[in-house]
Amino acid sequence: MKKRLVCWFSCGAASAVATKLAIIENQKRRLADDVLIAYIKIKEEHPDNARFLRDCERWFNTPIVTLTNEKYGGSIVNVFNRLHFMGGISGAPCTLHLKKEIRRKVQRPDDLQVLGYTVEEMNRADRFIDANAEADLWPVLIEQGLTKNDCLAIIQNAGIAPPVMYKLGYRNNNCIGCVKGGAGYWNKIRVDFPEVFKQRCEQSRAIGARLVRDSNGNRIFLDELAPDAGKYPDEPDFQCGFMCEIISKENNL
């Protein structure tokens, strides 16, 4: 069986740049025989992700395979309703059932796997390695010293418009109404996507999930959140940093 390079593309800037760099490096070094770019589609992501995926597919010059956990219709809402659980100390169930389950079905023991961990996320990469001893992770962005802002700049320099969620001031291109968000995040969702905020309020009440904390650190329901609670920065900086410029020039990005 041929060794594969498996790039997990999430429609985020970091995973896009990680995929592009991995493809270029693989062509130089022949680390793998085949390349699989896999995208796990989640129903609640912003619809602009479809446009970003097409743009990146042209940039990669390699097709992107779209996967979905049909058991839940690829929907975080369905996961929460069926499990009657939205999140806790162990994390969010949507990540496990919509993403990790698919990854575990697709991956092979000898795959060289690429995820978009940046230098700010070295701890996340370490936790992934600890929790997935069977996986051969290639942290290409960390090796190259690239930050999230570097990745956003590289995307723009390549002539690709960043996903709308970044333009709206969100740090990540997660689902709209991600249950991992804090008070400031949810108040931004309240303004930008009021219908989603309303839906999450109703669902969390029905399930009994207190998704946020008040100013005293106590868990509260989303509909109890004060509109001025928390802070969430807008307008992320897309300027290219020192390492971004070097990597871009070396790889003609």
Short mmCIF file of C-alpha atoms in Angstrom, two decimals:
data_model
loop_
_atom_site.label_atom_id
_atom_site.label_comp_id
_atom_site.label_asym_id
_atom_site.label_seq_id
_atom_site.Cartn_x
_atom_site.Cartn_y
_atom_site.Cartn_z
CA MET A 1 0.00 0.00 0.00
CA LYS A 2 1.35 3.42 -0.96
CA LYS A 3 2.18 5.87 1.83
CA ARG A 4 -0.17 8.84 1.96
CA LEU A 5 0.19 12.47 2.90
CA VAL A 6 -3.15 13.34 4.52
CA CYS A 7 -3.87 17.04 4.96
CA TRP A 8 -6.87 17.86 7.14
CA PHE A 9 -8.26 21.03 5.57
CA SER A 10 -10.75 22.85 7.82
CA CYS A 11 -11.50 25.94 5.71
CA GLY A 12 -9.29 27.90 8.09
CA ALA A 13 -6.31 29.96 6.95
CA ALA A 14 -3.82 27.90 8.96
CA SER A 15 -4.93 24.54 7.57
CA ALA A 16 -4.89 26.00 4.05
CA VAL A 17 -1.29 27.21 4.35
CA ALA A 18 -0.23 23.99 6.09
CA THR A 19 -1.71 22.00 3.20
CA LYS A 20 -0.02 24.14 0.55
CA LEU A 21 3.40 23.96 2.24
CA ALA A 22 3.07 20.20 2.80
CA ILE A 23 2.27 19.63 -0.88
CA ILE A 24 5.28 21.72 -1.96
CA GLU A 25 7.62 20.00 0.49
CA ASN A 26 6.35 16.57 -0.49
CA GLN A 27 7.10 17.30 -4.13
CA LYS A 28 10.67 18.18 -3.14
CA ARG A 29 11.33 15.32 -0.74
CA ARG A 30 8.89 12.58 -1.82
CA LEU A 31 7.78 11.86 1.72
CA ALA A 32 4.60 10.18 0.49
CA ASP A 33 3.34 8.61 -2.74
CA ASP A 34 -0.22 9.90 -2.64
CA VAL A 35 -1.82 13.10 -1.33
CA LEU A 36 -5.28 13.23 0.25
CA ILE A 37 -6.75 16.61 1.21
CA ALA A 38 -9.75 15.90 3.42
CA TYR A 39 -12.39 18.40 4.52
CA ILE A 40 -14.97 17.42 7.13
CA LYS A 41 -18.03 19.51 6.40
CA ILE A 42 -20.13 20.81 9.29
CA LYS A 43 -23.60 22.15 8.54
CA GLU A 44 -23.30 25.14 10.87
CA GLU A 45 -20.19 26.63 9.25
CA HIS A 46 -20.51 29.91 7.33
CA PRO A 47 -21.69 29.35 3.72
CA ASP A 48 -18.71 31.36 2.46
CA ASN A 49 -16.56 28.35 3.34
CA ALA A 50 -17.69 26.72 0.07
CA ARG A 51 -16.15 29.60 -1.88
CA PHE A 52 -12.95 29.49 0.18
CA LEU A 53 -12.67 25.74 -0.41
CA ARG A 54 -12.95 26.19 -4.18
CA ASP A 55 -10.32 28.95 -4.15
CA CYS A 56 -7.94 26.80 -2.12
CA GLU A 57 -8.54 23.78 -4.32
CA ARG A 58 -7.30 25.80 -7.30
CA TRP A 59 -4.33 27.02 -5.22
CA PHE A 60 -3.42 23.47 -4.20
CA ASN A 61 -3.96 22.15 -7.74
CA THR A 62 -5.25 19.07 -5.96
CA PRO A 63 -8.87 18.04 -5.37
CA ILE A 64 -10.31 18.28 -1.87
CA VAL A 65 -12.38 15.33 -0.67
CA THR A 66 -15.41 16.38 1.38
CA LEU A 67 -16.46 14.06 4.21
CA THR A 68 -19.49 14.21 6.53
CA ASN A 69 -20.69 12.15 9.46
CA GLU A 70 -24.07 11.19 8.00
CA LYS A 71 -25.16 9.68 11.32
CA TYR A 72 -25.73 13.22 12.57
CA GLY A 73 -26.27 14.89 9.21
CA GLY A 74 -23.00 16.72 9.78
CA SER A 75 -24.81 18.99 12.26
CA ILE A 76 -23.70 20.08 15.73
CA VAL A 77 -27.37 20.72 16.58
CA ASN A 78 -28.20 17.07 15.91
CA VAL A 79 -25.25 15.92 18.04
CA PHE A 80 -26.37 18.05 20.98
CA ASN A 81 -29.99 16.96 20.72
CA ARG A 82 -29.26 13.25 20.41
CA LEU A 83 -26.67 13.16 23.20
CA HIS A 84 -28.48 15.74 25.34
CA PHE A 85 -25.09 17.28 26.02
CA MET A 86 -23.35 20.38 24.65
CA GLY A 87 -19.99 20.45 26.39
CA GLY A 88 -18.07 20.08 29.61
CA ILE A 89 -14.65 19.33 31.12
CA SER A 90 -14.08 16.63 28.50
CA GLY A 91 -14.74 19.07 25.66
CA ALA A 92 -17.47 19.50 23.08
CA PRO A 93 -19.17 16.34 21.73
CA CYS A 94 -19.41 17.84 18.24
CA THR A 95 -15.63 17.67 17.84
CA LEU A 96 -15.56 13.99 18.77
CA HIS A 97 -18.56 12.80 16.78
CA LEU A 98 -18.36 15.00 13.69
CA LYS A 99 -14.58 15.25 13.23
CA LYS A 100 -12.54 12.76 15.26
CA GLU A 101 -14.75 9.79 14.36
CA ILE A 102 -14.36 10.57 10.66
CA ARG A 103 -10.62 11.10 10.95
CA ARG A 104 -10.16 7.77 12.71
CA LYS A 105 -12.12 5.97 9.98
CA VAL A 106 -10.14 7.56 7.16
CA GLN A 107 -6.60 7.52 8.54
CA ARG A 108 -4.17 4.64 8.04
CA PRO A 109 -1.36 3.68 10.44
CA ASP A 110 1.38 4.85 8.08
CA ASP A 111 -0.23 8.15 7.00
CA LEU A 112 1.77 11.33 7.37
CA GLN A 113 -0.88 13.69 8.76
CA VAL A 114 -0.94 17.47 8.49
CA LEU A 115 -3.08 19.74 10.68
CA GLY A 116 -2.97 23.53 10.86
CA TYR A 117 -1.28 23.98 14.23
CA THR A 118 0.58 27.30 14.34
CA VAL A 119 3.43 28.33 16.65
CA GLU A 120 0.89 29.69 19.15
CA GLU A 121 -0.59 26.20 19.36
CA MET A 122 2.40 24.05 20.21
CA ASN A 123 0.58 22.82 23.31
CA ARG A 124 -2.37 21.72 21.17
CA ALA A 125 -0.02 19.85 18.85
CA ASP A 126 1.61 18.15 21.84
CA ARG A 127 -1.80 17.13 23.21
CA PHE A 128 -2.76 15.72 19.81
CA ILE A 129 0.40 13.61 19.75
CA ASP A 130 -0.18 12.41 23.31
CA ALA A 131 -3.80 11.46 22.57
CA ASN A 132 -3.08 9.90 19.16
CA ALA A 133 0.06 7.84 19.57
CA GLU A 134 -0.80 5.93 16.40
CA ALA A 135 -0.76 9.08 14.23
CA ASP A 136 2.34 10.47 12.51
CA LEU A 137 1.78 14.24 12.81
CA TRP A 138 3.71 16.68 10.65
CA PRO A 139 3.42 20.12 12.31
CA VAL A 140 4.60 21.96 9.22
CA LEU A 141 3.54 25.44 10.37
CA ILE A 142 5.32 25.07 13.71
CA GLU A 143 8.45 23.87 11.91
CA GLN A 144 8.33 27.00 9.75
CA GLY A 145 7.62 29.32 12.70
CA LEU A 146 4.34 30.60 11.26
CA THR A 147 1.60 32.31 13.29
CA LYS A 148 -2.13 32.56 12.56
CA ASN A 149 -1.67 36.10 11.29
CA ASP A 150 1.16 34.93 9.03
CA CYS A 151 -1.21 32.37 7.52
CA LEU A 152 -3.90 34.98 6.93
CA ALA A 153 -1.35 37.20 5.19
CA ILE A 154 -0.10 34.34 3.01
CA ILE A 155 -3.67 33.56 1.93
CA GLN A 156 -4.25 37.17 0.96
CA ASN A 157 -0.90 37.39 -0.84
CA ALA A 158 -1.98 34.37 -2.87
CA GLY A 159 -5.02 36.34 -4.06
CA ILE A 160 -7.50 34.39 -1.94
CA ALA A 161 -10.04 36.34 0.09
CA PRO A 162 -10.04 35.12 3.71
CA PRO A 163 -13.20 33.39 4.95
CA VAL A 164 -15.96 35.80 5.96
CA MET A 165 -15.70 34.84 9.63
CA TYR A 166 -12.18 36.31 9.76
CA LYS A 167 -13.40 39.48 8.05
CA LEU A 168 -16.09 39.79 10.72
CA GLY A 169 -13.39 39.75 13.38
CA TYR A 170 -13.49 36.13 14.59
CA ARG A 171 -10.15 34.51 15.46
CA ASN A 172 -11.11 31.15 13.99
CA ASN A 173 -13.36 29.93 11.21
CA ASN A 174 -15.34 27.62 13.46
CA CYS A 175 -19.05 26.86 13.36
CA ILE A 176 -21.26 29.89 13.84
CA GLY A 177 -22.18 29.67 17.51
CA CYS A 178 -19.34 27.45 18.72
CA VAL A 179 -20.08 26.09 22.20
CA LYS A 180 -16.40 26.49 23.14
CA GLY A 181 -16.71 30.30 23.01
CA GLY A 182 -16.65 32.64 26.00
CA ALA A 183 -18.84 35.58 26.99
CA GLY A 184 -17.27 38.06 24.56
CA TYR A 185 -17.55 35.61 21.70
CA TRP A 186 -21.22 34.93 22.37
CA ASN A 187 -22.06 38.63 22.60
CA LYS A 188 -20.44 39.10 19.21
CA ILE A 189 -22.54 36.23 17.85
CA ARG A 190 -25.57 37.92 19.41
CA VAL A 191 -24.89 40.98 17.23
CA ASP A 192 -23.63 39.33 14.03
CA PHE A 193 -25.89 36.27 13.97
CA PRO A 194 -28.92 36.97 16.20
CA GLU A 195 -30.92 33.99 14.91
CA VAL A 196 -28.08 31.59 15.73
CA PHE A 197 -27.73 33.15 19.18
CA LYS A 198 -31.46 32.68 19.77
CA GLN A 199 -31.32 29.05 18.64
CA ARG A 200 -28.38 28.24 20.92
CA CYS A 201 -30.14 29.95 23.83
CA GLU A 202 -33.23 27.80 23.31
CA GLN A 203 -31.31 24.58 22.78
CA SER A 204 -29.02 25.08 25.77
CA ARG A 205 -32.05 25.77 27.99
CA ALA A 206 -33.81 22.65 26.75
CA ILE A 207 -30.71 20.53 27.37
CA GLY A 208 -29.79 22.28 30.62
CA ALA A 209 -26.35 23.37 29.41
CA ARG A 210 -24.83 26.46 31.01
CA LEU A 211 -22.42 27.47 28.26
CA VAL A 212 -20.85 30.65 29.68
CA ARG A 213 -19.60 32.18 32.92
CA ASP A 214 -20.68 35.43 34.51
CA SER A 215 -18.31 38.06 35.94
CA ASN A 216 -18.01 36.00 39.14
CA GLY A 217 -16.99 32.86 37.27
CA ASN A 218 -20.32 31.12 37.79
CA ARG A 219 -21.83 29.04 35.01
CA ILE A 220 -24.98 30.61 33.55
CA PHE A 221 -27.38 29.95 30.71
CA LEU A 222 -26.70 31.76 27.46
CA ASP A 223 -29.93 33.77 27.71
CA GLU A 224 -28.72 35.09 31.09
CA LEU A 225 -25.59 36.62 29.56
CA ALA A 226 -25.37 40.40 29.95
CA PRO A 227 -25.06 42.06 26.50
CA ASP A 228 -21.94 43.96 27.59
CA ALA A 229 -20.14 40.99 29.17
CA GLY A 230 -16.74 39.91 27.90
CA LYS A 231 -14.51 41.37 25.21
CA TYR A 232 -13.77 40.04 21.76
CA PRO A 233 -11.31 41.87 19.46
CA ASP A 234 -12.35 42.82 15.95
CA GLU A 235 -10.33 43.28 12.78
CA PRO A 236 -7.45 40.78 13.09
CA ASP A 237 -4.10 41.97 11.77
CA PHE A 238 -3.33 40.38 8.40
CA GLN A 239 0.16 41.90 8.06
CA CYS A 240 2.89 39.54 6.93
CA GLY A 241 5.55 38.92 9.59
CA PHE A 242 9.25 38.18 9.19
CA MET A 243 8.87 34.39 8.94
CA CYS A 244 5.83 34.80 6.70
CA GLU A 245 7.87 36.82 4.18
CA ILE A 246 10.72 34.30 4.20
CA ILE A 247 8.48 31.26 3.73
CA SER A 248 6.42 32.99 1.04
CA LYS A 249 9.53 33.87 -1.00
CA GLU A 250 11.12 30.44 -0.59
CA ASN A 251 7.98 28.66 -1.80
CA ASN A 252 6.67 31.25 -4.30
CA LEU A 253 3.44 31.61 -2.34
#
